[in-house]
Coordinates of C-alpha atoms in Angstrom, one line a residue:
R1 CA 159.7 -32.7 154.5
F2 CA 159.3 -31.3 151.0
P3 CA 161.9 -28.6 150.5
G4 CA 161.6 -28.7 146.8
H5 CA 158.2 -27.1 146.9
E6 CA 157.2 -23.6 147.9
F7 CA 154.4 -23.3 150.5
N8 CA 152.6 -20.0 151.0
T9 CA 150.2 -19.7 153.9
L10 CA 147.1 -17.4 153.7
N11 CA 145.3 -17.0 157.0
I12 CA 142.0 -16.2 155.5
A13 CA 139.8 -16.8 158.6
Q14 CA 142.1 -14.7 160.8
K15 CA 142.1 -11.8 158.4
I16 CA 138.5 -12.1 157.1
K17 CA 137.5 -8.6 158.2
R18 CA 140.3 -7.0 156.2
I19 CA 139.6 -9.4 153.3
E20 CA 136.0 -8.4 153.3
K21 CA 136.4 -4.6 153.7
D22 CA 139.6 -4.1 151.6
E23 CA 139.0 -5.3 148.0
R24 CA 142.6 -4.6 147.1
F25 CA 143.8 -7.0 149.8
F26 CA 141.2 -9.5 148.7
G27 CA 142.6 -9.1 145.2
E28 CA 146.1 -9.8 146.5
V29 CA 144.9 -13.0 148.2
I30 CA 143.2 -14.1 145.0
G31 CA 146.4 -13.2 143.1
E32 CA 148.4 -15.6 145.3
I33 CA 145.9 -18.3 144.5
R34 CA 145.9 -17.6 140.8
S35 CA 149.7 -17.9 140.7
S36 CA 149.8 -21.2 142.6
D37 CA 149.8 -24.7 141.2
A38 CA 147.6 -26.2 144.0
V39 CA 145.5 -25.2 147.0
L40 CA 145.5 -27.0 150.4
W41 CA 142.4 -26.0 152.3
A42 CA 143.5 -26.4 156.0
F43 CA 141.2 -25.9 159.0
P44 CA 140.2 -27.1 162.4
L45 CA 136.6 -28.4 162.6
Y46 CA 134.1 -25.9 163.9
V47 CA 130.6 -27.4 164.6
L48 CA 130.4 -29.9 161.7
L49 CA 132.1 -27.6 159.2
V50 CA 134.8 -25.0 158.7
H51 CA 134.9 -21.8 160.8
A52 CA 132.3 -19.1 160.0
H53 CA 135.1 -16.8 158.7
Y54 CA 136.5 -19.5 156.4
K55 CA 132.9 -19.9 155.1
R56 CA 132.7 -16.2 154.5
F57 CA 135.8 -16.2 152.4
I58 CA 134.3 -18.9 150.2
E59 CA 131.2 -16.8 149.8
L60 CA 133.3 -13.8 148.8
I61 CA 134.9 -15.9 146.0
F62 CA 131.5 -16.4 144.4
E63 CA 130.1 -12.9 145.2
R64 CA 133.1 -11.1 143.7
G65 CA 133.5 -13.2 140.6
A66 CA 136.9 -14.6 141.6
T67 CA 136.1 -18.2 140.7
E68 CA 138.3 -18.3 137.6
A69 CA 141.4 -18.1 139.8
F70 CA 140.7 -21.6 141.1
H71 CA 139.8 -23.3 137.8
N72 CA 141.7 -26.5 137.0
K73 CA 144.0 -26.1 140.1
Y74 CA 144.6 -29.2 142.2
A75 CA 143.1 -29.1 145.7
A76 CA 143.0 -31.1 148.9
S77 CA 141.8 -30.5 152.4
L78 CA 143.4 -31.0 155.8
S79 CA 141.6 -30.8 159.1
T80 CA 142.1 -31.6 162.8
S81 CA 139.3 -32.5 165.2
I82 CA 138.1 -35.4 167.4
H83 CA 136.2 -36.9 164.5
F84 CA 132.9 -35.4 165.3
F85 CA 131.4 -35.1 161.8
D86 CA 134.7 -34.3 160.2
H87 CA 133.3 -36.1 157.1
T88 CA 130.6 -33.4 156.6
A89 CA 133.3 -30.7 156.6
H90 CA 135.3 -32.5 154.0
N91 CA 132.3 -33.3 151.9
Y92 CA 131.5 -29.6 151.9
M93 CA 135.0 -28.6 150.9
R94 CA 135.1 -31.2 148.1
A95 CA 131.8 -30.0 146.8
V96 CA 133.0 -26.3 146.9
C97 CA 136.2 -27.2 145.1
E98 CA 134.2 -29.0 142.4
D99 CA 131.9 -26.0 142.1
L100 CA 135.1 -23.9 141.6
K101 CA 136.1 -26.4 138.8
M102 CA 139.2 -27.5 140.8
K103 CA 140.7 -31.0 140.7
Y104 CA 140.1 -32.4 144.2
V105 CA 142.7 -35.1 145.1
G106 CA 141.5 -36.0 148.6
S107 CA 141.3 -35.2 152.3
F108 CA 143.3 -35.9 155.5
S109 CA 141.4 -35.8 158.8
P110 CA 143.4 -36.9 161.8
D111 CA 142.5 -36.6 165.5
M112 CA 144.3 -33.5 166.8
H113 CA 146.5 -35.8 169.0
D114 CA 147.4 -38.2 166.2
L115 CA 150.2 -36.0 165.0
L116 CA 152.1 -36.7 168.3
K117 CA 152.6 -40.2 167.0
E118 CA 155.4 -41.1 164.6
D119 CA 153.3 -43.5 162.5
E120 CA 150.5 -40.9 162.1
R121 CA 153.1 -38.2 161.1
E122 CA 154.3 -40.7 158.5
R123 CA 150.7 -41.2 157.3
L124 CA 150.5 -37.4 156.8
T125 CA 153.7 -37.4 154.8
L126 CA 152.3 -40.1 152.5
F127 CA 149.1 -38.0 152.0
A128 CA 151.3 -35.0 151.1
E129 CA 153.4 -37.1 148.7
S130 CA 150.2 -38.3 147.0
F131 CA 148.9 -34.8 146.7
L132 CA 152.1 -33.4 145.3
D133 CA 152.4 -36.3 142.9
A134 CA 149.0 -35.6 141.5
V135 CA 149.9 -31.9 140.9
Q136 CA 153.3 -32.7 139.3
N137 CA 152.0 -35.5 137.1
H138 CA 148.6 -34.0 136.3
N139 CA 146.8 -37.1 137.6
P140 CA 143.1 -37.4 136.8
T141 CA 140.6 -36.8 139.6
A142 CA 137.0 -38.0 140.0
T143 CA 134.0 -35.7 140.4
W144 CA 131.6 -36.6 143.2
Y145 CA 129.0 -33.9 143.1
A146 CA 126.9 -32.6 140.3
P147 CA 126.5 -28.8 139.8
L148 CA 123.6 -27.3 141.6
T149 CA 120.5 -26.5 139.7
R150 CA 118.6 -23.7 141.3
S151 CA 114.9 -23.1 140.8
E152 CA 113.7 -19.7 139.7
S153 CA 110.2 -20.3 141.0
A154 CA 108.8 -17.5 143.2
Y155 CA 106.9 -18.7 146.2
R156 CA 103.5 -16.9 146.5
P157 CA 101.9 -17.7 149.9
G158 CA 98.2 -18.3 150.1
N159 CA 95.8 -17.5 153.0
V160 CA 95.9 -19.5 156.2
A161 CA 92.6 -21.3 156.7
A162 CA 92.9 -22.1 160.4
T163 CA 95.6 -21.0 162.9
V164 CA 97.3 -23.3 165.4
D165 CA 96.8 -22.5 169.0
T166 CA 100.2 -22.6 170.7
G167 CA 98.6 -22.7 174.2
E168 CA 101.4 -22.3 176.7
K169 CA 104.1 -23.3 174.2
K170 CA 106.5 -20.7 173.0
V171 CA 107.6 -20.7 169.4
A172 CA 110.8 -19.0 168.3
I173 CA 111.7 -18.6 164.6
L174 CA 115.4 -17.8 163.9
T175 CA 116.3 -16.6 160.4
D176 CA 118.9 -14.6 158.5
I177 CA 116.5 -12.8 156.1
E178 CA 118.2 -10.0 154.2
D179 CA 115.7 -9.5 151.3
E180 CA 112.1 -9.0 152.5
D181 CA 110.9 -9.9 148.9
S182 CA 112.7 -13.3 148.9
N183 CA 111.2 -16.7 149.0
L184 CA 112.6 -17.2 152.5
A185 CA 111.0 -14.0 153.8
R186 CA 107.6 -15.0 152.3
M187 CA 107.9 -18.6 153.7
V188 CA 108.7 -17.3 157.2
G189 CA 105.8 -14.8 157.1
R190 CA 103.4 -17.5 155.9
F191 CA 104.6 -19.9 158.6
K192 CA 104.3 -17.3 161.4
A193 CA 100.7 -16.6 160.3
C194 CA 100.0 -20.3 160.9
F195 CA 100.0 -19.6 164.7
S196 CA 97.4 -17.7 166.7
D197 CA 100.0 -16.2 169.1
N198 CA 103.1 -16.7 171.2
V199 CA 105.5 -16.6 168.3
E200 CA 108.6 -14.6 168.0
V201 CA 110.8 -14.0 164.8
H202 CA 114.4 -13.2 165.4
N203 CA 116.7 -12.1 162.6
L204 CA 120.4 -12.9 163.1
H205 CA 121.4 -9.7 161.3
S206 CA 119.7 -7.8 164.1
V207 CA 121.7 -9.5 166.9
N208 CA 124.9 -7.7 167.9
I209 CA 127.6 -10.3 167.4
K210 CA 131.0 -8.8 167.8
G211 CA 133.0 -11.6 166.3
G212 CA 133.4 -15.3 165.6
C213 CA 134.4 -18.0 168.0
L214 CA 138.1 -17.5 168.9
G215 CA 138.7 -21.1 169.8
C216 CA 140.2 -19.8 173.1
L217 CA 138.3 -22.5 175.1
R218 CA 137.7 -20.2 178.1
C219 CA 134.2 -21.5 178.1
G220 CA 135.4 -25.0 178.9
F221 CA 135.5 -24.3 182.6
N222 CA 132.1 -22.8 183.3
N223 CA 130.4 -22.1 179.9
V224 CA 131.3 -18.4 180.2
C225 CA 132.2 -16.9 176.7
V226 CA 135.1 -14.5 176.3
Y227 CA 132.5 -12.2 174.6
Q228 CA 130.1 -12.6 177.5
D229 CA 129.3 -8.9 178.1
K230 CA 130.8 -7.5 175.0
D231 CA 127.9 -8.3 172.6
E232 CA 124.4 -9.6 172.7
F233 CA 124.8 -13.1 171.6
V234 CA 124.9 -15.1 174.9
N235 CA 122.0 -13.2 176.5
F236 CA 120.0 -13.5 173.3
Y237 CA 120.7 -17.3 173.1
N238 CA 119.7 -17.9 176.7
A239 CA 116.8 -15.5 176.9
K240 CA 115.1 -16.0 173.5
L241 CA 116.1 -19.5 172.3
R242 CA 116.7 -21.7 175.4
T243 CA 113.3 -20.5 176.8
A244 CA 111.4 -21.6 173.7
D245 CA 109.6 -24.9 173.4
V246 CA 109.7 -24.9 169.6
L247 CA 112.6 -23.7 167.5
V248 CA 112.4 -23.2 163.8
L249 CA 115.6 -22.4 161.9
A250 CA 115.1 -20.6 158.6
G251 CA 117.8 -19.9 156.1
T252 CA 118.8 -19.6 152.4
I253 CA 121.4 -21.9 150.9
K254 CA 124.7 -20.2 149.9
D255 CA 127.1 -22.4 148.0
R256 CA 126.7 -25.8 149.8
Y257 CA 125.6 -24.7 153.2
L258 CA 123.6 -21.9 154.8
S259 CA 125.0 -18.4 155.1
S260 CA 128.2 -17.5 157.0
R261 CA 125.9 -15.6 159.4
W262 CA 124.2 -18.9 160.3
K263 CA 127.7 -20.5 160.7
L264 CA 128.6 -17.6 163.0
F265 CA 125.5 -18.5 165.1
F266 CA 126.5 -22.2 165.4
D267 CA 130.2 -21.3 166.1
R268 CA 129.3 -18.8 168.8
S269 CA 126.9 -21.3 170.4
F270 CA 130.0 -23.3 171.4
F271 CA 130.0 -21.4 174.7
N272 CA 127.9 -24.3 175.7
T273 CA 130.9 -26.5 174.6
H274 CA 129.8 -30.2 174.2
T275 CA 126.7 -29.8 176.5
P276 CA 123.3 -30.0 174.8
S277 CA 121.3 -26.8 175.3
F278 CA 118.0 -27.6 173.5
V279 CA 117.1 -30.9 175.2
G280 CA 113.5 -32.0 174.6
K281 CA 112.7 -29.1 172.2
Q282 CA 110.9 -29.5 168.9
F283 CA 112.9 -28.5 165.8
G284 CA 111.7 -27.4 162.4
F285 CA 113.7 -26.1 159.4
I286 CA 112.6 -23.8 156.6
I287 CA 115.1 -23.8 153.8
S288 CA 115.2 -21.8 150.6
G289 CA 117.4 -23.4 148.0
P290 CA 118.3 -26.8 146.5
L291 CA 118.4 -28.9 149.7
A292 CA 117.4 -32.1 147.9
Q293 CA 120.7 -31.8 145.9
I294 CA 122.8 -31.4 149.0
P295 CA 122.3 -34.4 151.3
N296 CA 125.4 -33.4 153.2
L297 CA 123.6 -30.3 154.4
R298 CA 120.5 -32.2 155.4
Q299 CA 122.7 -34.5 157.4
I300 CA 124.3 -31.6 159.2
L301 CA 120.9 -30.1 160.1
E302 CA 119.6 -33.4 161.4
A303 CA 122.9 -34.2 163.3
Y304 CA 122.9 -30.8 165.0
A305 CA 119.3 -31.3 166.3
E306 CA 119.9 -35.0 167.3
W307 CA 123.0 -34.2 169.2
Q308 CA 121.1 -31.5 171.0
Q309 CA 118.6 -34.3 172.0
A310 CA 115.9 -32.4 170.3
N311 CA 113.2 -33.7 167.9
V312 CA 113.4 -32.9 164.1
V313 CA 109.8 -32.7 163.0
D314 CA 110.4 -31.8 159.4
I315 CA 112.4 -29.7 156.9
V316 CA 110.3 -27.6 154.4
T317 CA 111.9 -26.1 151.3
D318 CA 110.8 -24.0 148.4
E319 CA 111.8 -26.7 145.9
Y320 CA 108.2 -27.0 144.6
E321 CA 106.8 -25.4 141.5
D322 CA 103.3 -25.1 143.1
S323 CA 103.1 -22.7 146.0
D324 CA 100.1 -24.5 147.4
E325 CA 102.3 -27.5 148.1
I326 CA 104.6 -25.4 150.2
D327 CA 101.6 -23.9 152.1
V328 CA 100.3 -27.3 152.9
L329 CA 103.8 -28.4 154.2
L330 CA 104.1 -25.2 156.3
D331 CA 100.7 -25.8 157.8
S332 CA 101.5 -29.3 158.7
L333 CA 104.8 -28.4 160.2
A334 CA 103.2 -25.8 162.4
K335 CA 100.6 -28.3 163.7
R336 CA 103.0 -31.1 164.4
L337 CA 105.5 -28.9 166.1
V338 CA 103.0 -27.8 168.7
S339 CA 101.3 -31.2 169.0
F340 CA 104.6 -33.0 169.6
S341 CA 105.7 -30.4 172.1
E342 CA 102.4 -30.8 174.0
K343 CA 102.9 -34.6 174.0
G344 CA 106.6 -34.5 174.8
Y345 CA 107.4 -36.7 171.8
I346 CA 111.1 -37.1 171.0
K347 CA 111.8 -39.8 168.4
P348 CA 114.7 -42.2 169.0
R349 CA 118.1 -40.8 168.1
T350 CA 119.9 -42.4 165.1
F351 CA 123.6 -42.9 164.6
L352 CA 123.9 -39.1 164.0
G353 CA 123.0 -38.4 167.7
V354 CA 124.1 -41.5 169.4
G355 CA 127.5 -41.8 167.6
G356 CA 128.3 -38.2 168.0
M357 CA 127.6 -38.2 171.8
K358 CA 129.7 -41.3 172.3
I359 CA 132.7 -39.4 170.7
F360 CA 132.2 -36.5 173.1
R361 CA 131.6 -38.9 176.1
D362 CA 134.9 -40.7 175.5
D363 CA 137.0 -37.6 175.0
I364 CA 135.5 -35.6 177.8
W365 CA 136.0 -38.6 180.1
G366 CA 139.6 -38.9 178.9
K367 CA 142.1 -36.4 177.5
L368 CA 139.8 -33.4 177.3
R369 CA 138.3 -33.4 180.8
F370 CA 140.6 -30.8 182.3
V371 CA 139.8 -28.4 179.5
F372 CA 136.1 -29.0 179.4
Q373 CA 135.3 -29.2 183.1
A374 CA 131.7 -27.9 182.6
D375 CA 131.1 -30.8 180.2
H376 CA 132.5 -33.3 182.7
R377 CA 130.1 -32.1 185.4
Y378 CA 127.1 -32.2 183.1
Y379 CA 128.0 -35.7 181.7
R380 CA 128.5 -37.1 185.2
R381 CA 125.3 -35.5 186.5
H382 CA 123.2 -36.7 183.6
G383 CA 124.5 -40.3 183.3
I384 CA 126.2 -39.7 179.9
Y385 CA 129.2 -41.7 181.2
D386 CA 127.3 -44.9 180.5
F387 CA 130.2 -47.1 179.7
P388 CA 129.1 -50.7 179.3
Q389 CA 131.9 -52.0 181.5
R390 CA 129.9 -50.8 184.5
D391 CA 127.2 -53.3 183.8
F392 CA 128.5 -56.1 186.1
R393 CA 125.4 -58.3 185.5
T394 CA 126.1 -58.3 181.8
R395 CA 129.8 -58.9 182.3
I396 CA 129.2 -61.9 184.5
R397 CA 126.6 -63.3 182.1
N398 CA 128.9 -62.9 179.1
G399 CA 131.7 -64.6 181.0
V400 CA 129.5 -67.6 181.9
M401 CA 128.0 -67.9 178.4
M402 CA 131.4 -67.7 176.7
L403 CA 132.6 -70.6 178.8
L404 CA 129.5 -72.6 178.1
T405 CA 129.8 -72.1 174.3
K406 CA 133.2 -73.9 174.5
I407 CA 131.2 -77.1 175.2
P408 CA 130.4 -78.7 171.8
P409 CA 126.8 -79.7 172.6
V410 CA 126.0 -76.1 173.8
R411 CA 127.7 -74.6 170.7
R412 CA 125.6 -76.8 168.4
E413 CA 122.4 -75.8 170.3
F414 CA 123.2 -72.1 170.1
P415 CA 122.0 -71.3 166.6
K416 CA 118.7 -73.0 167.3
R417 CA 117.9 -71.0 170.4
I418 CA 119.5 -67.5 169.7
K419 CA 116.4 -65.9 168.2
T420 CA 114.0 -67.3 170.8
E421 CA 116.3 -66.1 173.6
M422 CA 116.6 -62.6 172.0
I423 CA 112.9 -62.0 172.0
K424 CA 112.2 -63.6 175.4
P425 CA 112.5 -60.3 177.4
H426 CA 110.1 -58.5 174.9
Q427 CA 107.7 -61.4 175.0
R428 CA 107.4 -61.1 178.8
I429 CA 106.5 -57.4 178.4
L430 CA 103.7 -58.3 176.0
E431 CA 102.4 -61.1 178.3
R432 CA 102.5 -58.7 181.2
H433 CA 100.3 -56.3 179.4
G434 CA 97.9 -58.9 178.1
S435 CA 98.9 -58.8 174.5

């Protein structure tokens, strides 16, 4: 649609191993970007963000000092998905672009089937026109995110006064520690010491993971990954994590997310497709880095756990000048994780968990059922297909009441009685229990 412009495509996720190992090739990719007028970041959604390999490329930009190639260039992002947390992926990309001192114009995030519709293709064309107009006319762009301010405080753990008895509960700590003298390593060590026994620490760098998620969807039929027996990931996930009662995820912030190794973990976990695999478990997060400055990442962590139908007990970071404060928070996290696990406490899900599952429910019931047959079986077996139209009692009541409210005296009475009628069922419960 825009023959007057030249579009060069760089498949950075597909070629990440070569980009990572061959610095000359990495330089060629950066050279293409340096000679361009604008960058369109294009990707399919992978577990609330971009693909792990895409994330790794972004890390390499900062690690190898190539940020200047992006300065003052116009940028936009384009994704496809079924709208499951596509906003967190685009928030991430916008923040990264602003960290790279780019001029971010906007994002376009259609459902993957939208582009089959003529009006949606026209919408895409209008987005492209707006993007190219901004580049040609040097339009001003707003900045949404402030630069990150990273603390230089070193966490020095104190002694543990009293350990937590895990009883029959199994605690698994999953981390990506690379530097044993880092704040994250010290926090994990201090947290592990909070327990008397039955705690395992697993480092993602020690797990043989042959590659990233291929998006082949072979797992859709029966949750069997194409890598099934080619590396350790599936066996590790099932044997070490699914069998735990308490899961603590510990990582260091890189750019505006955790590490690409952590993203690889989340992507490869998709062999479970859209079926929760940590139902009823207690979740804790230990984060090194400026999490308070990245609400988008906090939402990603909470949404992941809520969609899993797990319970987020707390998130502890090293954003405190006083190490004693961190110790107190780690102690409290350890106690509450075991206590909530023993009591089986799972707090009500918020929009993050409820809304996300409804998106999956509708698409698995509809156009994605033949692809994700394992999801369909699970959803049907666990009552996730809870469409309100099956509630015939409510349908009949609504029909009757809608007819009655067409009568003027009933309509006038309605505002007077609505609150009383709303609380009647709850009042009956209180009366039944003698309150």
